[in-house]
PDB file of C-alpha atoms in Angstrom:
ATOM      1  CA  UNK S  32    -121.811 -62.816  -6.330  1.00 48.00           C
ATOM      2  CA  UNK S  33    -119.367 -60.001  -5.641  1.00 51.00           C
ATOM      3  CA  UNK S  34    -117.410 -59.974  -2.373  1.00 56.00           C
ATOM      4  CA  UNK S  35    -116.694 -56.266  -2.579  1.00 55.00           C
ATOM      5  CA  UNK S  36    -117.814 -54.315   0.466  1.00 57.00           C
ATOM      6  CA  UNK S  37    -119.906 -51.224  -0.135  1.00 55.00           C
ATOM      7  CA  UNK S  38    -118.235 -47.950   0.749  1.00 54.00           C
ATOM      8  CA  UNK S  39    -118.984 -46.851   4.274  1.00 56.00           C
ATOM      9  CA  UNK S  40    -118.874 -43.187   3.478  1.00 52.00           C
ATOM     10  CA  UNK S  41    -116.445 -42.626   6.320  1.00 52.00           C
ATOM     11  CA  UNK S  42    -113.142 -41.006   5.393  1.00 52.00           C
ATOM     12  CA  UNK S  43    -110.402 -40.883   8.013  1.00 59.00           C
ATOM     13  CA  UNK S  44    -109.021 -37.388   8.211  1.00 65.00           C
ATOM     14  CA  UNK S  45    -105.317 -36.870   8.758  1.00 69.00           C
ATOM     15  CA  UNK S  46    -104.295 -35.317  12.047  1.00 79.00           C
ATOM     16  CA  UNK S  47    -103.652 -31.646  11.572  1.00 85.00           C
ATOM     17  CA  UNK S  48     -99.966 -30.916  12.009  1.00 89.00           C
ATOM     18  CA  UNK S  49     -98.841 -28.175  14.347  1.00 91.00           C
ATOM     19  CA  UNK S  50     -96.966 -25.226  12.901  1.00 91.00           C
ATOM     20  CA  UNK S  51     -93.748 -26.596  14.426  1.00 91.00           C
ATOM     21  CA  UNK S  52     -94.288 -30.019  12.820  1.00 92.00           C
ATOM     22  CA  UNK S  53     -95.093 -28.406   9.479  1.00 93.00           C
ATOM     23  CA  UNK S  54     -91.955 -26.272   9.681  1.00 92.00           C
ATOM     24  CA  UNK S  55     -89.720 -29.229  10.536  1.00 93.00           C
ATOM     25  CA  UNK S  56     -91.137 -31.439   7.780  1.00 93.00           C
ATOM     26  CA  UNK S  57     -90.647 -28.656   5.249  1.00 92.00           C
ATOM     27  CA  UNK S  58     -87.050 -28.103   6.333  1.00 92.00           C
ATOM     28  CA  UNK S  59     -86.385 -31.883   6.305  1.00 92.00           C
ATOM     29  CA  UNK S  60     -87.769 -32.214   2.769  1.00 92.00           C
ATOM     30  CA  UNK S  61     -85.741 -29.261   1.475  1.00 90.00           C
ATOM     31  CA  UNK S  62     -82.534 -30.448   3.159  1.00 87.00           C
ATOM     32  CA  UNK S  63     -83.043 -33.877   1.572  1.00 87.00           C
ATOM     33  CA  UNK S  64     -83.290 -32.267  -1.858  1.00 84.00           C
ATOM     34  CA  UNK S  65     -80.163 -30.161  -1.356  1.00 80.00           C
ATOM     35  CA  UNK S  66     -78.239 -33.158   0.006  1.00 77.00           C
ATOM     36  CA  UNK S  67     -79.139 -35.030  -3.176  1.00 79.00           C
ATOM     37  CA  UNK S  68     -78.359 -32.241  -5.653  1.00 71.00           C
ATOM     38  CA  UNK S  69     -75.831 -30.137  -3.742  1.00 66.00           C
ATOM     39  CA  UNK S  70     -76.057 -26.393  -3.098  1.00 62.00           C
ATOM     40  CA  UNK S  71     -75.490 -23.969  -5.921  1.00 59.00           C
ATOM     41  CA  UNK S  72     -74.560 -20.313  -5.481  1.00 52.00           C
ATOM     42  CA  UNK S  73     -78.250 -19.701  -4.848  1.00 66.00           C
ATOM     43  CA  UNK S  74     -81.305 -21.790  -4.002  1.00 76.00           C
ATOM     44  CA  UNK S  75     -82.971 -21.055  -7.327  1.00 76.00           C
ATOM     45  CA  UNK S  76     -82.953 -24.735  -8.229  1.00 79.00           C
ATOM     46  CA  UNK S  77     -85.328 -25.463  -5.329  1.00 86.00           C
ATOM     47  CA  UNK S  78     -89.042 -25.212  -6.043  1.00 90.00           C
ATOM     48  CA  UNK S  79     -91.056 -24.081  -3.029  1.00 92.00           C
ATOM     49  CA  UNK S  80     -94.115 -25.946  -4.297  1.00 93.00           C
ATOM     50  CA  UNK S  81     -92.077 -29.122  -4.811  1.00 94.00           C
ATOM     51  CA  UNK S  82     -90.807 -28.905  -1.249  1.00 94.00           C
ATOM     52  CA  UNK S  83     -94.384 -28.575   0.029  1.00 94.00           C
ATOM     53  CA  UNK S  84     -95.339 -31.657  -1.972  1.00 94.00           C
ATOM     54  CA  UNK S  85     -92.341 -33.680  -0.794  1.00 94.00           C
ATOM     55  CA  UNK S  86     -92.959 -32.683   2.822  1.00 95.00           C
ATOM     56  CA  UNK S  87     -96.572 -33.900   2.616  1.00 94.00           C
ATOM     57  CA  UNK S  88     -97.958 -30.890   4.453  1.00 94.00           C
ATOM     58  CA  UNK S  89    -100.854 -28.523   3.821  1.00 94.00           C
ATOM     59  CA  UNK S  90    -100.066 -25.489   1.671  1.00 93.00           C
ATOM     60  CA  UNK S  91    -102.200 -23.315   3.937  1.00 94.00           C
ATOM     61  CA  UNK S  92    -100.086 -24.323   6.963  1.00 95.00           C
ATOM     62  CA  UNK S  93     -96.873 -23.625   5.059  1.00 95.00           C
ATOM     63  CA  UNK S  94     -97.957 -20.169   3.950  1.00 95.00           C
ATOM     64  CA  UNK S  95     -99.147 -19.419   7.451  1.00 94.00           C
ATOM     65  CA  UNK S  96     -95.654 -20.234   8.704  1.00 94.00           C
ATOM     66  CA  UNK S  97     -93.816 -18.578   5.786  1.00 95.00           C
ATOM     67  CA  UNK S  98     -95.983 -15.986   3.999  1.00 94.00           C
ATOM     68  CA  UNK S  99     -93.169 -15.506   1.480  1.00 91.00           C
ATOM     69  CA  UNK S 100     -90.901 -18.224   0.145  1.00 89.00           C
ATOM     70  CA  UNK S 101     -87.826 -16.041   0.791  1.00 89.00           C
ATOM     71  CA  UNK S 102     -88.562 -16.376   4.508  1.00 91.00           C
ATOM     72  CA  UNK S 103     -88.475 -20.165   4.162  1.00 93.00           C
ATOM     73  CA  UNK S 104     -85.196 -20.089   2.235  1.00 89.00           C
ATOM     74  CA  UNK S 105     -83.678 -17.927   4.976  1.00 89.00           C
ATOM     75  CA  UNK S 106     -84.562 -20.578   7.552  1.00 91.00           C
ATOM     76  CA  UNK S 107     -83.286 -23.260   5.182  1.00 91.00           C
ATOM     77  CA  UNK S 108     -79.835 -21.641   4.925  1.00 87.00           C
ATOM     78  CA  UNK S 109     -79.523 -21.687   8.716  1.00 86.00           C
ATOM     79  CA  UNK S 110     -80.696 -25.301   8.852  1.00 88.00           C
ATOM     80  CA  UNK S 111     -78.166 -26.370   6.218  1.00 85.00           C
ATOM     81  CA  UNK S 112     -75.359 -24.649   8.120  1.00 81.00           C
ATOM     82  CA  UNK S 113     -76.381 -26.422  11.317  1.00 80.00           C
ATOM     83  CA  UNK S 114     -76.708 -29.910   9.832  1.00 77.00           C
ATOM     84  CA  UNK S 115     -74.039 -30.247   7.165  1.00 64.00           C
ATOM     85  CA  UNK S 116     -70.894 -31.356   9.070  1.00 64.00           C
ATOM     86  CA  UNK S 117     -72.622 -34.088  11.062  1.00 60.00           C
ATOM     87  CA  UNK S 118     -74.620 -35.320   8.086  1.00 51.00           C
ATOM     88  CA  UNK S 119     -71.593 -35.651   5.842  1.00 51.00           C
ATOM     89  CA  UNK S 120     -70.218 -38.635   7.745  1.00 50.00           C
ATOM     90  CA  UNK S 121     -66.661 -37.307   7.577  1.00 51.00           C
ATOM     91  CA  UNK S 122     -65.514 -35.457  10.622  1.00 53.00           C
ATOM     92  CA  UNK S 123     -61.728 -35.464  10.624  1.00 54.00           C
ATOM     93  CA  UNK S 124     -61.530 -37.914  13.494  1.00 56.00           C
ATOM     94  CA  UNK S 125     -59.018 -40.718  13.675  1.00 56.00           C
ATOM     95  CA  UNK S 126     -61.934 -43.046  14.272  1.00 59.00           C
ATOM     96  CA  UNK S 127     -62.456 -44.857  17.567  1.00 64.00           C
ATOM     97  CA  UNK S 128     -63.278 -48.154  15.871  1.00 71.00           C
ATOM     98  CA  UNK S 129     -60.073 -48.008  13.807  1.00 68.00           C
ATOM     99  CA  UNK S 130     -57.994 -47.171  16.873  1.00 69.00           C
ATOM    100  CA  UNK S 131     -59.378 -50.074  18.851  1.00 74.00           C
ATOM    101  CA  UNK S 132     -59.154 -52.596  16.017  1.00 81.00           C
ATOM    102  CA  UNK S 133     -55.565 -51.765  15.067  1.00 78.00           C
ATOM    103  CA  UNK S 134     -54.438 -51.514  18.675  1.00 76.00           C
ATOM    104  CA  UNK S 135     -55.901 -54.952  19.413  1.00 81.00           C
ATOM    105  CA  UNK S 136     -54.228 -56.415  16.347  1.00 85.00           C
ATOM    106  CA  UNK S 137     -50.856 -54.792  17.114  1.00 84.00           C
ATOM    107  CA  UNK S 138     -50.781 -54.731  20.883  1.00 84.00           C
ATOM    108  CA  UNK S 139     -47.201 -55.988  20.820  1.00 85.00           C
ATOM    109  CA  UNK S 140     -46.146 -52.749  19.064  1.00 87.00           C
ATOM    110  CA  UNK S 141     -47.004 -50.754  22.164  1.00 88.00           C
ATOM    111  CA  UNK S 142     -44.040 -52.261  23.996  1.00 89.00           C
ATOM    112  CA  UNK S 143     -41.465 -50.196  22.061  1.00 91.00           C
ATOM    113  CA  UNK S 144     -41.157 -46.515  21.181  1.00 91.00           C
ATOM    114  CA  UNK S 145     -40.694 -47.325  17.490  1.00 91.00           C
ATOM    115  CA  UNK S 146     -43.717 -49.601  17.496  1.00 91.00           C
ATOM    116  CA  UNK S 147     -45.911 -46.944  19.082  1.00 91.00           C
ATOM    117  CA  UNK S 148     -44.787 -44.361  16.522  1.00 92.00           C
ATOM    118  CA  UNK S 149     -45.495 -46.741  13.636  1.00 91.00           C
ATOM    119  CA  UNK S 150     -48.955 -47.473  15.036  1.00 91.00           C
ATOM    120  CA  UNK S 151     -49.646 -43.740  15.374  1.00 92.00           C
ATOM    121  CA  UNK S 152     -48.574 -43.073  11.787  1.00 93.00           C
ATOM    122  CA  UNK S 153     -50.710 -45.932  10.489  1.00 91.00           C
ATOM    123  CA  UNK S 154     -53.789 -44.661  12.294  1.00 91.00           C
ATOM    124  CA  UNK S 155     -53.220 -41.160  10.933  1.00 93.00           C
ATOM    125  CA  UNK S 156     -52.748 -42.517   7.407  1.00 93.00           C
ATOM    126  CA  UNK S 157     -55.886 -44.662   7.438  1.00 90.00           C
ATOM    127  CA  UNK S 158     -57.997 -41.932   9.024  1.00 89.00           C
ATOM    128  CA  UNK S 159     -56.881 -39.355   6.460  1.00 92.00           C
ATOM    129  CA  UNK S 160     -57.526 -41.682   3.526  1.00 92.00           C
ATOM    130  CA  UNK S 161     -61.006 -42.433   4.854  1.00 89.00           C
ATOM    131  CA  UNK S 162     -61.966 -38.835   5.587  1.00 89.00           C
ATOM    132  CA  UNK S 163     -60.609 -37.403   2.350  1.00 91.00           C
ATOM    133  CA  UNK S 164     -62.639 -39.841   0.251  1.00 89.00           C
ATOM    134  CA  UNK S 165     -65.787 -39.332   2.333  1.00 86.00           C
ATOM    135  CA  UNK S 166     -65.539 -35.546   2.165  1.00 87.00           C
ATOM    136  CA  UNK S 167     -64.558 -35.436  -1.507  1.00 87.00           C
ATOM    137  CA  UNK S 168     -67.666 -37.390  -2.550  1.00 86.00           C
ATOM    138  CA  UNK S 169     -70.112 -35.788  -0.120  1.00 83.00           C
ATOM    139  CA  UNK S 170     -72.763 -33.366  -1.403  1.00 81.00           C
ATOM    140  CA  UNK S 171     -73.277 -32.292   2.216  1.00 79.00           C
ATOM    141  CA  UNK S 172     -69.681 -31.113   2.474  1.00 81.00           C
ATOM    142  CA  UNK S 173     -69.934 -29.268  -0.837  1.00 81.00           C
ATOM    143  CA  UNK S 174     -73.034 -27.558   0.533  1.00 81.00           C
ATOM    144  CA  UNK S 175     -71.223 -26.676   3.742  1.00 82.00           C
ATOM    145  CA  UNK S 176     -68.251 -25.212   1.866  1.00 82.00           C
ATOM    146  CA  UNK S 177     -70.583 -23.298  -0.474  1.00 82.00           C
ATOM    147  CA  UNK S 178     -72.263 -21.738   2.544  1.00 85.00           C
ATOM    148  CA  UNK S 179     -68.906 -20.571   3.882  1.00 83.00           C
ATOM    149  CA  UNK S 180     -68.019 -19.102   0.509  1.00 80.00           C
ATOM    150  CA  UNK S 181     -71.299 -17.302  -0.155  1.00 79.00           C
ATOM    151  CA  UNK S 182     -72.975 -16.295   3.110  1.00 83.00           C
ATOM    152  CA  UNK S 183     -71.124 -12.953   3.243  1.00 81.00           C
ATOM    153  CA  UNK S 184     -72.935 -12.059   0.033  1.00 77.00           C
ATOM    154  CA  UNK S 185     -76.346 -12.258   1.703  1.00 81.00           C
ATOM    155  CA  UNK S 186     -77.968  -8.828   1.529  1.00 81.00           C
ATOM    156  CA  UNK S 187     -80.017  -9.224   4.707  1.00 85.00           C
ATOM    157  CA  UNK S 188     -77.758  -8.223   7.612  1.00 90.00           C
ATOM    158  CA  UNK S 189     -79.740 -10.164  10.215  1.00 90.00           C
ATOM    159  CA  UNK S 190     -79.785 -13.309   8.075  1.00 88.00           C
ATOM    160  CA  UNK S 191     -76.057 -13.007   7.403  1.00 88.00           C
ATOM    161  CA  UNK S 192     -75.359 -12.814  11.140  1.00 91.00           C
ATOM    162  CA  UNK S 193     -77.630 -15.796  11.853  1.00 89.00           C
ATOM    163  CA  UNK S 194     -76.009 -17.945   9.173  1.00 89.00           C
ATOM    164  CA  UNK S 195     -72.560 -16.927  10.450  1.00 90.00           C
ATOM    165  CA  UNK S 196     -73.618 -17.930  13.965  1.00 90.00           C
ATOM    166  CA  UNK S 197     -74.917 -21.316  12.747  1.00 87.00           C
ATOM    167  CA  UNK S 198     -71.689 -21.956  10.831  1.00 88.00           C
ATOM    168  CA  UNK S 199     -69.597 -20.966  13.853  1.00 89.00           C
ATOM    169  CA  UNK S 200     -71.533 -23.359  16.090  1.00 88.00           C
ATOM    170  CA  UNK S 201     -71.073 -26.170  13.568  1.00 86.00           C
ATOM    171  CA  UNK S 202     -67.345 -25.433  13.357  1.00 87.00           C
ATOM    172  CA  UNK S 203     -66.963 -25.488  17.143  1.00 89.00           C
ATOM    173  CA  UNK S 204     -68.813 -28.797  17.329  1.00 88.00           C
ATOM    174  CA  UNK S 205     -66.642 -30.315  14.611  1.00 87.00           C
ATOM    175  CA  UNK S 206     -63.438 -29.046  16.237  1.00 90.00           C
ATOM    176  CA  UNK S 207     -64.474 -30.476  19.594  1.00 91.00           C
ATOM    177  CA  UNK S 208     -65.094 -33.927  18.089  1.00 89.00           C
ATOM    178  CA  UNK S 209     -61.726 -33.962  16.305  1.00 91.00           C
ATOM    179  CA  UNK S 210     -59.921 -32.733  19.419  1.00 94.00           C
ATOM    180  CA  UNK S 211     -61.521 -35.432  21.560  1.00 92.00           C
ATOM    181  CA  UNK S 212     -60.506 -38.102  19.058  1.00 90.00           C
ATOM    182  CA  UNK S 213     -56.853 -36.997  19.026  1.00 93.00           C
ATOM    183  CA  UNK S 214     -56.764 -36.624  22.790  1.00 94.00           C
ATOM    184  CA  UNK S 215     -57.861 -40.267  23.086  1.00 89.00           C
ATOM    185  CA  UNK S 216     -55.288 -41.334  20.493  1.00 90.00           C
ATOM    186  CA  UNK S 217     -52.498 -39.539  22.370  1.00 94.00           C
ATOM    187  CA  UNK S 218     -53.571 -41.096  25.663  1.00 92.00           C
ATOM    188  CA  UNK S 219     -53.562 -44.585  24.141  1.00 89.00           C
ATOM    189  CA  UNK S 220     -50.085 -44.176  22.634  1.00 92.00           C
ATOM    190  CA  UNK S 221     -48.544 -42.322  25.572  1.00 94.00           C
ATOM    191  CA  UNK S 222     -48.068 -39.080  23.663  1.00 96.00           C
ATOM    192  CA  UNK S 223     -48.534 -35.417  24.503  1.00 97.00           C
ATOM    193  CA  UNK S 224     -48.659 -32.062  22.788  1.00 98.00           C
ATOM    194  CA  UNK S 225     -45.224 -30.509  22.419  1.00 97.00           C
ATOM    195  CA  UNK S 226     -44.782 -28.090  25.360  1.00 97.00           C
ATOM    196  CA  UNK S 227     -42.775 -25.603  23.294  1.00 97.00           C
ATOM    197  CA  UNK S 228     -45.783 -24.975  21.056  1.00 96.00           C
ATOM    198  CA  UNK S 229     -47.989 -23.880  23.993  1.00 97.00           C
ATOM    199  CA  UNK S 230     -50.940 -25.293  22.118  1.00 97.00           C
ATOM    200  CA  UNK S 231     -54.111 -27.305  22.749  1.00 98.00           C
ATOM    201  CA  UNK S 232     -55.828 -30.264  21.134  1.00 98.00           C
ATOM    202  CA  UNK S 233     -58.471 -27.820  19.887  1.00 97.00           C
ATOM    203  CA  UNK S 234     -55.781 -25.909  17.995  1.00 97.00           C
ATOM    204  CA  UNK S 235     -54.423 -29.162  16.596  1.00 97.00           C
ATOM    205  CA  UNK S 236     -57.959 -30.067  15.487  1.00 95.00           C
ATOM    206  CA  UNK S 237     -58.309 -26.694  13.751  1.00 95.00           C
ATOM    207  CA  UNK S 238     -55.011 -27.226  11.892  1.00 95.00           C
ATOM    208  CA  UNK S 239     -56.007 -30.731  10.795  1.00 94.00           C
ATOM    209  CA  UNK S 240     -59.474 -29.632   9.716  1.00 91.00           C
ATOM    210  CA  UNK S 241     -58.045 -26.761   7.653  1.00 92.00           C
ATOM    211  CA  UNK S 242     -55.447 -29.046   6.059  1.00 94.00           C
ATOM    212  CA  UNK S 243     -57.996 -31.643   5.017  1.00 92.00           C
ATOM    213  CA  UNK S 244     -60.495 -29.055   3.842  1.00 90.00           C
ATOM    214  CA  UNK S 245     -57.857 -27.415   1.672  1.00 92.00           C
ATOM    215  CA  UNK S 246     -57.074 -30.717  -0.013  1.00 94.00           C
ATOM    216  CA  UNK S 247     -60.766 -31.465  -0.558  1.00 91.00           C
ATOM    217  CA  UNK S 248     -61.334 -28.076  -2.211  1.00 89.00           C
ATOM    218  CA  UNK S 249     -58.233 -28.412  -4.364  1.00 93.00           C
ATOM    219  CA  UNK S 250     -59.230 -31.922  -5.441  1.00 93.00           C
ATOM    220  CA  UNK S 251     -62.383 -30.588  -7.115  1.00 87.00           C
ATOM    221  CA  UNK S 252     -60.139 -29.225  -9.858  1.00 91.00           C
ATOM    222  CA  UNK S 253     -57.322 -31.738  -9.313  1.00 95.00           C
ATOM    223  CA  UNK S 254     -58.902 -35.183  -8.828  1.00 93.00           C
ATOM    224  CA  UNK S 255     -55.481 -36.828  -8.981  1.00 94.00           C
ATOM    225  CA  UNK S 256     -55.053 -35.850  -5.329  1.00 92.00           C
ATOM    226  CA  UNK S 257     -57.266 -38.826  -4.518  1.00 92.00           C
ATOM    227  CA  UNK S 258     -54.669 -41.188  -5.985  1.00 94.00           C
ATOM    228  CA  UNK S 259     -52.320 -43.119  -3.725  1.00 94.00           C
ATOM    229  CA  UNK S 260     -48.773 -44.289  -4.312  1.00 93.00           C
ATOM    230  CA  UNK S 261     -46.018 -46.016  -2.417  1.00 90.00           C
ATOM    231  CA  UNK S 262     -43.653 -43.662  -0.650  1.00 90.00           C
ATOM    232  CA  UNK S 263     -40.786 -45.820   0.633  1.00 88.00           C
ATOM    233  CA  UNK S 264     -39.822 -45.021   4.212  1.00 87.00           C
ATOM    234  CA  UNK S 265     -42.310 -42.188   4.727  1.00 90.00           C
ATOM    235  CA  UNK S 266     -42.399 -41.409   8.464  1.00 91.00           C
ATOM    236  CA  UNK S 267     -40.437 -44.622   9.043  1.00 85.00           C
ATOM    237  CA  UNK S 268     -43.209 -46.822   7.633  1.00 84.00           C
ATOM    238  CA  UNK S 269     -42.855 -49.937   5.491  1.00 77.00           C
ATOM    239  CA  UNK S 270     -42.124 -49.461   1.801  1.00 77.00           C
ATOM    240  CA  UNK S 271     -45.362 -51.072   0.601  1.00 82.00           C
ATOM    241  CA  UNK S 272     -47.632 -48.575   2.415  1.00 89.00           C
ATOM    242  CA  UNK S 273     -49.805 -46.425   0.105  1.00 92.00           C
ATOM    243  CA  UNK S 274     -50.019 -42.688   0.764  1.00 95.00           C
ATOM    244  CA  UNK S 275     -52.076 -39.916  -0.785  1.00 95.00           C
ATOM    245  CA  UNK S 276     -51.049 -36.277  -0.614  1.00 95.00           C
ATOM    246  CA  UNK S 277     -53.855 -35.481   1.863  1.00 95.00           C
ATOM    247  CA  UNK S 278     -52.740 -38.374   4.082  1.00 95.00           C
ATOM    248  CA  UNK S 279     -49.166 -37.074   4.033  1.00 96.00           C
ATOM    249  CA  UNK S 280     -50.348 -33.586   4.929  1.00 96.00           C
ATOM    250  CA  UNK S 281     -52.516 -34.742   7.839  1.00 95.00           C
ATOM    251  CA  UNK S 282     -49.836 -37.065   9.222  1.00 96.00           C
ATOM    252  CA  UNK S 283     -47.129 -34.407   8.974  1.00 96.00           C
ATOM    253  CA  UNK S 284     -49.340 -31.845  10.730  1.00 96.00           C
ATOM    254  CA  UNK S 285     -50.322 -34.182  13.567  1.00 97.00           C
ATOM    255  CA  UNK S 286     -46.789 -35.461  14.129  1.00 96.00           C
ATOM    256  CA  UNK S 287     -45.437 -31.910  14.304  1.00 97.00           C
ATOM    257  CA  UNK S 288     -47.712 -31.298  17.294  1.00 97.00           C
ATOM    258  CA  UNK S 289     -47.224 -34.602  19.153  1.00 97.00           C
ATOM    259  CA  UNK S 290     -44.302 -36.235  20.931  1.00 96.00           C
ATOM    260  CA  UNK S 291     -43.826 -39.171  23.347  1.00 96.00           C
ATOM    261  CA  UNK S 292     -44.773 -38.251  26.907  1.00 96.00           C
ATOM    262  CA  UNK S 293     -41.685 -38.820  29.085  1.00 95.00           C
ATOM    263  CA  UNK S 294     -43.864 -39.193  32.171  1.00 94.00           C
ATOM    264  CA  UNK S 295     -45.625 -42.292  30.820  1.00 93.00           C
ATOM    265  CA  UNK S 296     -44.116 -45.579  31.978  1.00 92.00           C
ATOM    266  CA  UNK S 297     -44.643 -48.461  29.609  1.00 91.00           C
ATOM    267  CA  UNK S 298     -44.717 -51.334  32.055  1.00 90.00           C
ATOM    268  CA  UNK S 299     -46.748 -54.529  32.259  1.00 89.00           C
ATOM    269  CA  UNK S 300     -49.427 -52.837  34.343  1.00 90.00           C
ATOM    270  CA  UNK S 301     -50.064 -50.141  31.705  1.00 89.00           C
ATOM    271  CA  UNK S 302     -50.190 -52.699  28.875  1.00 87.00           C
ATOM    272  CA  UNK S 303     -52.615 -54.800  30.918  1.00 87.00           C
ATOM    273  CA  UNK S 304     -54.889 -51.766  31.420  1.00 87.00           C
ATOM    274  CA  UNK S 305     -54.828 -50.991  27.692  1.00 85.00           C
ATOM    275  CA  UNK S 306     -55.575 -54.592  26.817  1.00 84.00           C
ATOM    276  CA  UNK S 307     -58.530 -54.565  29.227  1.00 83.00           C
ATOM    277  CA  UNK S 308     -59.788 -51.260  27.855  1.00 80.00           C
ATOM    278  CA  UNK S 309     -59.638 -52.477  24.262  1.00 75.00           C
TER     279      UNK S 309
END
């Protein structure tokens, strides 16, 4: 005797998505495809129908939101510009976790000027090595750079201005995160921006971001830039330390902006506060 239950004839209908939910799911599905394949000079490699399928939304809702696929691709360009830097996982920061871990391990180095400089150089070196590799292998960063290189060629003036605005907002957000990271590093190591430069941490962040981005772009044609080698005595570091060209560039740029703060007193009380903070 069969245990199969007879069909009830009742079919549960899916909740109808709002236009906003449909739009977001479509953009999410398209961004996922571009993040997997990377952005070409155009979006011709994206199939509008495939995006609808991957988003799992009703075609009627999609075409109500975007009567023409070009309208969807315009929104997609703005969404890619907004998301790319954060999604790439490489933001030019020294890295709070790395700062705390190394500072805990080498707390005794903070007692001398030479020790603090060596710790600063090591943090810059490790951060640059990490970020260069993450950016070099990231499809999101290639997409972001492609947008910078091609958005001026957009024929729609309004779209070009909107994409420019999205890119500018992303750049400001990225610069702010880098600046905050280096401000925290300088505070930990008792350093300051050189007064004679009349500069800010935001300007330092812009310099560092441009330096790293230049190396990443160049490495597409020159992959040997990813290689590391020993550079005996670089920045006063130990001979066995491995440097890449991007790491040298980032360290040299940062150190040209920073100097020990003469107003910071390295006494037992300050070391105790740092130890407690870490």
